Amino acid sequence: MSTIIVFISLQVLFVPVMYSVGASHVCRSYCGNLTIDYPFALQPGCGHSGFRDLLFCINDVLMFHISSGSYRVLNIDYAYRSMTLHDPHLSTCDSIVLGGRGNGFVVEHWRAPYLNPSADNVFMLLGCSTQSPLFQGFPAGNHVPCRNVSGMGCEEYYGCQSWADLGLARMGLAYGTGPPVCCSLPFDSIKSVNLSKLECQGYSSAYTLAPLRVSGPSEWTYGIRVRYNVEASNDSFCKACEATGGSCGHDVEQLGQLCMCGSWNSTSNCDTIMKLSVGGATTTMDKLSGSLITAVALWLMSSQI
């Protein structure tokens, strides 16, 4: 009878450790009115490894940081896997900012598979020099990459009052003996909006929210709309993890996938018996559990002799 009582007691003791009820949304957090969820995160080890050290919450303002600079995050749309960024030195229809103060958009090479401006996002590069890589071979041949994107481009942008405020008449901005003052193009055509390397004085960025149609540049939505994605294998892993009450994360050193299950992490999901201790260290409860198992096993063997 005593043996049965010991086993029942041990089962009650070990169930919370071996079969964790999970840590649903332990990685979910908030910054101001924005929800931070997978694949993004604010805490080390949470989210997808490709998005680590990307977001920072400063005085309830969510900031996005890449090699070209820091941007304010205006929105994260998890359904469409997109986010909207704001650069304080981005030119709009109301204000044209020159002097090379804008960030542009340059993402680290290893992040490129996960983050890129959306296909309907137009970048308009302003005041680029004749030596700019954009105009190599100009005026001979068709080497200038400038073109409209989703119905938006420089021809329309020249109609903004801010050009006249700068003392630049519309007719003086069109193609002439030199390259255009404004060159609109999609991100994919250059892969990097680096104002210094492109020798440009400023830039604007706008995107469409189809099927919305607007009448002109004064009604465009200005900002940088970025698409994000993760591998299909990560999606499957994350769904399995969350289905068992866990939160999707990664190993901060090896960058492998981890399902965060409260006091322990798993390489599969929170229903598995095999577990990886947080930080790679054995917890006090693990040590206690192991000692009790050993003690009971020895006691049972001695009682049967």
Tab-separated table of C-alpha atoms in Angstrom:
chain	number	residue	atom	x	y	z
A	1	MET	CA	0.000	0.000	0.000
A	2	SER	CA	2.880	2.421	0.814
A	3	THR	CA	4.377	1.878	-2.670
A	4	ILE	CA	1.114	2.898	-4.341
A	5	ILE	CA	0.915	6.036	-2.180
A	6	VAL	CA	4.488	7.039	-3.117
A	7	PHE	CA	3.801	6.667	-6.855
A	8	ILE	CA	0.586	8.694	-6.632
A	9	SER	CA	2.431	11.452	-4.751
A	10	LEU	CA	5.238	11.479	-7.299
A	11	GLN	CA	2.819	11.711	-10.216
A	12	VAL	CA	1.143	14.738	-8.667
A	13	LEU	CA	4.568	16.325	-8.069
A	14	PHE	CA	5.991	15.775	-11.540
A	15	VAL	CA	3.039	16.563	-13.818
A	16	PRO	CA	3.597	20.365	-13.761
A	17	VAL	CA	7.274	19.860	-14.702
A	18	MET	CA	7.089	17.081	-17.272
A	19	TYR	CA	3.792	18.064	-18.878
A	20	SER	CA	3.713	21.832	-18.632
A	21	VAL	CA	0.362	23.479	-19.182
A	22	GLY	CA	2.268	25.918	-21.384
A	23	ALA	CA	2.872	29.642	-21.419
A	24	SER	CA	0.363	30.934	-23.908
A	25	HIS	CA	1.215	34.482	-25.000
A	26	VAL	CA	4.142	34.778	-22.573
A	27	CYS	CA	5.970	36.560	-25.414
A	28	ARG	CA	3.082	38.794	-26.425
A	29	SER	CA	3.587	42.380	-25.321
A	30	TYR	CA	2.411	45.889	-26.068
A	31	CYS	CA	3.956	49.263	-26.839
A	32	GLY	CA	1.497	52.102	-26.641
A	33	ASN	CA	-1.549	50.883	-28.586
A	34	LEU	CA	0.408	48.398	-30.722
A	35	THR	CA	0.451	44.659	-30.073
A	36	ILE	CA	3.832	42.938	-30.415
A	37	ASP	CA	3.382	39.315	-31.403
A	38	TYR	CA	5.171	36.601	-33.419
A	39	PRO	CA	7.362	36.924	-35.446
A	40	PHE	CA	8.230	40.175	-33.648
A	41	ALA	CA	9.222	40.522	-30.021
A	42	LEU	CA	10.606	42.903	-27.449
A	43	GLN	CA	12.037	40.247	-25.103
A	44	PRO	CA	15.223	38.254	-25.860
A	45	GLY	CA	14.452	34.745	-27.103
A	46	CYS	CA	10.902	35.537	-28.164
A	47	GLY	CA	9.722	35.713	-31.777
A	48	HIS	CA	11.560	34.636	-34.928
A	49	SER	CA	15.357	34.887	-34.940
A	50	GLY	CA	15.284	36.879	-38.195
A	51	PHE	CA	13.431	39.688	-36.391
A	52	ARG	CA	15.567	39.846	-33.242
A	53	ASP	CA	16.860	43.236	-32.044
A	54	LEU	CA	14.511	44.918	-34.496
A	55	LEU	CA	11.849	46.584	-32.351
A	56	PHE	CA	12.298	48.801	-29.293
A	57	CYS	CA	9.651	50.440	-27.122
A	58	ILE	CA	10.691	53.907	-25.975
A	59	ASN	CA	8.182	55.894	-23.874
A	60	ASP	CA	5.297	53.910	-25.406
A	61	VAL	CA	6.574	54.634	-28.919
A	62	LEU	CA	7.501	51.574	-30.982
A	63	MET	CA	10.718	52.034	-32.960
A	64	PHE	CA	12.048	49.886	-35.811
A	65	HIS	CA	15.835	49.837	-36.210
A	66	ILE	CA	17.870	48.614	-39.209
A	67	SER	CA	21.238	49.619	-40.642
A	68	SER	CA	19.883	52.744	-42.372
A	69	GLY	CA	18.417	54.170	-39.173
A	70	SER	CA	15.430	54.204	-36.839
A	71	TYR	CA	11.796	54.601	-37.850
A	72	ARG	CA	8.580	54.932	-35.906
A	73	VAL	CA	6.199	51.994	-36.360
A	74	LEU	CA	2.736	53.314	-37.149
A	75	ASN	CA	1.011	49.987	-37.659
A	76	ILE	CA	1.566	46.212	-37.754
A	77	ASP	CA	-0.972	44.252	-39.797
A	78	TYR	CA	-0.583	40.599	-38.818
A	79	ALA	CA	-3.310	39.439	-41.212
A	80	TYR	CA	-1.517	40.864	-44.267
A	81	ARG	CA	1.991	40.532	-42.807
A	82	SER	CA	2.915	44.153	-43.250
A	83	MET	CA	4.014	47.106	-41.172
A	84	THR	CA	4.021	50.848	-41.805
A	85	LEU	CA	7.061	52.961	-40.915
A	86	HIS	CA	7.565	56.702	-40.590
A	87	ASP	CA	10.836	58.542	-41.239
A	88	PRO	CA	10.715	62.088	-39.769
A	89	HIS	CA	12.802	63.354	-42.697
A	90	LEU	CA	10.623	61.774	-45.370
A	91	SER	CA	9.387	64.271	-47.971
A	92	THR	CA	5.621	64.503	-48.495
A	93	CYS	CA	3.388	66.658	-50.674
A	94	ASP	CA	3.370	69.343	-47.968
A	95	SER	CA	7.085	69.345	-47.204
A	96	ILE	CA	10.169	68.490	-49.263
A	97	VAL	CA	13.190	67.712	-47.085
A	98	LEU	CA	16.596	67.968	-48.755
A	99	GLY	CA	20.148	67.943	-47.414
A	100	GLY	CA	20.495	64.146	-47.218
A	101	ARG	CA	18.822	63.975	-43.792
A	102	GLY	CA	16.411	61.146	-44.612
A	103	ASN	CA	17.129	57.554	-43.637
A	104	GLY	CA	16.148	55.928	-46.899
A	105	PHE	CA	15.772	52.185	-46.454
A	106	VAL	CA	18.709	49.771	-46.199
A	107	VAL	CA	18.112	46.395	-44.584
A	108	GLU	CA	20.907	44.105	-43.397
A	109	HIS	CA	21.783	41.369	-45.886
A	110	TRP	CA	20.816	38.570	-43.501
A	111	ARG	CA	17.410	40.186	-42.894
A	112	ALA	CA	16.629	40.607	-46.615
A	113	PRO	CA	14.735	37.288	-46.909
A	114	TYR	CA	12.361	38.453	-44.152
A	115	LEU	CA	11.840	42.189	-44.752
A	116	ASN	CA	11.292	44.254	-47.909
A	117	PRO	CA	9.116	47.200	-48.913
A	118	SER	CA	5.904	46.051	-50.588
A	119	ALA	CA	5.586	45.964	-54.370
A	120	ASP	CA	3.062	48.840	-54.377
A	121	ASN	CA	5.438	51.135	-52.461
A	122	VAL	CA	7.005	53.857	-54.617
A	123	PHE	CA	10.264	55.557	-53.658
A	124	MET	CA	10.891	58.993	-55.163
A	125	LEU	CA	14.549	59.998	-55.006
A	126	LEU	CA	15.096	63.749	-55.014
A	127	GLY	CA	17.957	65.948	-56.112
A	128	CYS	CA	20.309	63.151	-57.166
A	129	SER	CA	23.603	64.174	-58.773
A	130	THR	CA	24.437	63.489	-62.407
A	131	GLN	CA	27.050	60.998	-61.133
A	132	SER	CA	24.415	58.987	-59.277
A	133	PRO	CA	24.356	55.244	-60.085
A	134	LEU	CA	20.721	55.827	-61.068
A	135	PHE	CA	21.798	57.756	-64.141
A	136	GLN	CA	24.778	55.792	-65.408
A	137	GLY	CA	24.757	56.053	-69.200
A	138	PHE	CA	22.308	58.993	-69.244
A	139	PRO	CA	21.235	60.485	-71.642
A	140	ALA	CA	22.287	57.826	-74.173
A	141	GLY	CA	20.279	54.598	-74.079
A	142	ASN	CA	17.422	53.623	-71.801
A	143	HIS	CA	19.353	53.366	-68.561
A	144	VAL	CA	17.234	55.597	-66.314
A	145	PRO	CA	15.144	53.327	-64.046
A	146	CYS	CA	12.563	56.012	-63.197
A	147	ARG	CA	8.935	54.954	-63.656
A	148	ASN	CA	5.534	55.052	-62.010
A	149	VAL	CA	4.600	52.460	-59.400
A	150	SER	CA	0.943	51.578	-58.834
A	151	GLY	CA	-0.146	54.820	-60.464
A	152	MET	CA	2.211	56.991	-58.413
A	153	GLY	CA	5.323	58.756	-59.669
A	154	CYS	CA	7.249	61.981	-60.079
A	155	GLU	CA	5.059	63.472	-62.813
A	156	GLU	CA	2.199	63.617	-60.307
A	157	TYR	CA	4.479	64.503	-57.406
A	158	TYR	CA	5.721	67.599	-59.257
A	159	GLY	CA	2.198	68.993	-58.853
A	160	CYS	CA	2.656	69.454	-55.082
A	161	GLN	CA	2.737	73.028	-53.882
A	162	SER	CA	5.937	72.361	-51.932
A	163	TRP	CA	7.943	72.383	-55.193
A	164	ALA	CA	6.791	75.922	-55.912
A	165	ASP	CA	7.580	76.865	-52.315
A	166	LEU	CA	11.173	75.823	-53.016
A	167	GLY	CA	11.229	78.082	-56.065
A	168	LEU	CA	11.212	75.202	-58.519
A	169	ALA	CA	8.655	75.539	-61.297
A	170	ARG	CA	6.979	72.401	-62.610
A	171	MET	CA	8.340	72.832	-66.139
A	172	GLY	CA	11.899	73.101	-64.870
A	173	LEU	CA	11.714	69.690	-63.220
A	174	ALA	CA	11.039	67.560	-66.274
A	175	TYR	CA	13.638	65.755	-68.394
A	176	GLY	CA	15.979	68.131	-70.157
A	177	THR	CA	19.710	68.154	-70.740
A	178	GLY	CA	20.298	66.611	-67.315
A	179	PRO	CA	18.711	63.858	-65.240
A	180	PRO	CA	15.365	64.513	-63.539
A	181	VAL	CA	15.190	66.204	-60.149
A	182	CYS	CA	12.829	63.434	-59.034
A	183	CYS	CA	13.193	59.752	-59.934
A	184	SER	CA	10.431	57.367	-58.874
A	185	LEU	CA	11.014	53.623	-58.797
A	186	PRO	CA	10.138	50.407	-56.920
A	187	PHE	CA	12.458	49.089	-54.222
A	188	ASP	CA	13.124	45.860	-56.142
A	189	SER	CA	14.849	47.750	-58.937
A	190	ILE	CA	17.675	48.974	-56.677
A	191	LYS	CA	17.370	46.741	-53.537
A	192	SER	CA	18.586	49.566	-51.304
A	193	VAL	CA	17.603	53.219	-50.817
A	194	ASN	CA	20.936	54.560	-49.589
A	195	LEU	CA	20.929	58.331	-50.102
A	196	SER	CA	24.692	58.645	-49.698
A	197	LYS	CA	25.578	55.942	-52.220
A	198	LEU	CA	22.905	57.113	-54.650
A	199	GLU	CA	24.111	60.719	-54.188
A	200	CYS	CA	20.605	62.041	-53.555
A	201	GLN	CA	19.485	64.962	-51.397
A	202	GLY	CA	16.241	63.469	-50.173
A	203	TYR	CA	13.445	61.033	-50.837
A	204	SER	CA	9.748	60.420	-50.525
A	205	SER	CA	7.855	57.154	-50.147
A	206	ALA	CA	4.170	56.437	-50.647
A	207	TYR	CA	2.000	53.368	-51.013
A	208	THR	CA	-1.500	52.453	-52.113
A	209	LEU	CA	-4.245	50.822	-50.121
A	210	ALA	CA	-6.109	49.119	-52.980
A	211	PRO	CA	-8.851	49.349	-54.094
A	212	LEU	CA	-8.818	52.912	-52.741
A	213	ARG	CA	-8.330	55.463	-55.533
A	214	VAL	CA	-7.097	58.964	-54.748
A	215	SER	CA	-7.085	62.018	-56.950
A	216	GLY	CA	-3.469	63.119	-56.575
A	217	PRO	CA	-0.279	63.283	-54.491
A	218	SER	CA	-1.916	65.406	-51.804
A	219	GLU	CA	-4.048	62.361	-50.957
A	220	TRP	CA	-1.325	59.727	-51.201
A	221	THR	CA	-0.462	57.754	-48.071
A	222	TYR	CA	3.134	58.659	-47.226
A	223	GLY	CA	5.380	56.262	-45.328
A	224	ILE	CA	7.234	53.002	-45.937
A	225	ARG	CA	5.071	49.907	-46.123
A	226	VAL	CA	7.163	46.817	-45.404
A	227	ARG	CA	6.161	43.222	-46.094
A	228	TYR	CA	7.514	40.555	-43.755
A	229	ASN	CA	7.540	36.781	-44.023
A	230	VAL	CA	8.916	33.658	-42.360
A	231	GLU	CA	9.662	30.204	-43.702
A	232	ALA	CA	6.781	27.731	-43.975
A	233	SER	CA	8.574	25.429	-41.517
A	234	ASN	CA	8.554	28.207	-38.922
A	235	ASP	CA	4.833	28.746	-39.434
A	236	SER	CA	4.122	25.047	-38.892
A	237	PHE	CA	6.339	24.914	-35.800
A	238	CYS	CA	4.730	28.011	-34.333
A	239	LYS	CA	1.184	26.742	-34.887
A	240	ALA	CA	2.035	23.446	-33.183
A	241	CYS	CA	3.665	25.321	-30.308
A	242	GLU	CA	0.736	27.676	-29.749
A	243	ALA	CA	-1.784	24.833	-30.063
A	244	THR	CA	-0.242	23.305	-26.924
A	245	GLY	CA	-0.238	26.582	-25.005
A	246	GLY	CA	3.309	27.689	-25.771
A	247	SER	CA	4.846	30.856	-27.199
A	248	CYS	CA	7.049	30.801	-30.290
A	249	GLY	CA	10.660	31.751	-29.701
A	250	HIS	CA	14.273	30.955	-30.545
A	251	ASP	CA	17.549	29.998	-28.900
A	252	VAL	CA	19.430	33.272	-28.384
A	253	GLU	CA	22.788	31.596	-29.088
A	254	GLN	CA	22.064	28.873	-31.658
A	255	LEU	CA	19.054	30.734	-33.162
A	256	GLY	CA	17.132	27.477	-33.498
A	257	GLN	CA	13.378	27.294	-32.946
A	258	LEU	CA	12.071	26.976	-29.394
A	259	CYS	CA	8.598	26.582	-27.974
A	260	MET	CA	8.496	28.517	-24.694
A	261	CYS	CA	6.491	26.593	-22.103
A	262	GLY	CA	6.744	28.597	-18.908
A	263	SER	CA	9.562	27.190	-16.771
A	264	TRP	CA	11.061	25.221	-19.672
A	265	ASN	CA	11.559	25.371	-23.426
A	266	SER	CA	10.904	22.654	-25.975
A	267	THR	CA	12.293	22.050	-29.464
A	268	SER	CA	8.852	20.802	-30.564
A	269	ASN	CA	5.827	21.770	-28.419
A	270	CYS	CA	4.597	21.939	-24.838
A	271	ASP	CA	3.111	18.427	-24.877
A	272	THR	CA	6.499	16.764	-25.262
A	273	ILE	CA	8.229	15.070	-22.320
A	274	MET	CA	11.710	16.073	-23.503
A	275	LYS	CA	12.528	19.576	-22.364
A	276	LEU	CA	15.294	22.157	-22.624
A	277	SER	CA	15.805	24.181	-19.470
A	278	VAL	CA	15.612	27.947	-19.840
A	279	GLY	CA	19.075	29.346	-20.494
A	280	GLY	CA	20.494	25.830	-20.772
A	281	ALA	CA	20.714	25.457	-16.977
A	282	THR	CA	19.098	22.751	-14.876
A	283	THR	CA	16.427	24.203	-12.614
A	284	THR	CA	16.136	23.507	-8.885
A	285	MET	CA	12.869	21.650	-9.498
A	286	ASP	CA	14.578	19.425	-12.090
A	287	LYS	CA	17.317	18.541	-9.604
A	288	LEU	CA	14.781	17.859	-6.870
A	289	SER	CA	12.684	15.692	-9.195
A	290	GLY	CA	15.733	13.665	-10.241
A	291	SER	CA	16.811	13.129	-6.639
A	292	LEU	CA	13.361	11.944	-5.611
A	293	ILE	CA	13.130	9.519	-8.540
A	294	THR	CA	16.517	8.035	-7.650
A	295	ALA	CA	15.623	7.753	-3.955
A	296	VAL	CA	12.303	6.041	-4.662
A	297	ALA	CA	13.890	3.627	-7.138
A	298	LEU	CA	16.536	2.618	-4.578
A	299	TRP	CA	13.905	2.223	-1.862
A	300	LEU	CA	11.747	-0.008	-4.069
A	301	MET	CA	14.727	-2.175	-4.985
A	302	SER	CA	15.767	-2.571	-1.351
A	303	SER	CA	12.213	-3.447	-0.260
A	304	GLN	CA	12.058	-6.247	-2.809
A	305	ILE	CA	15.308	-7.877	-1.678
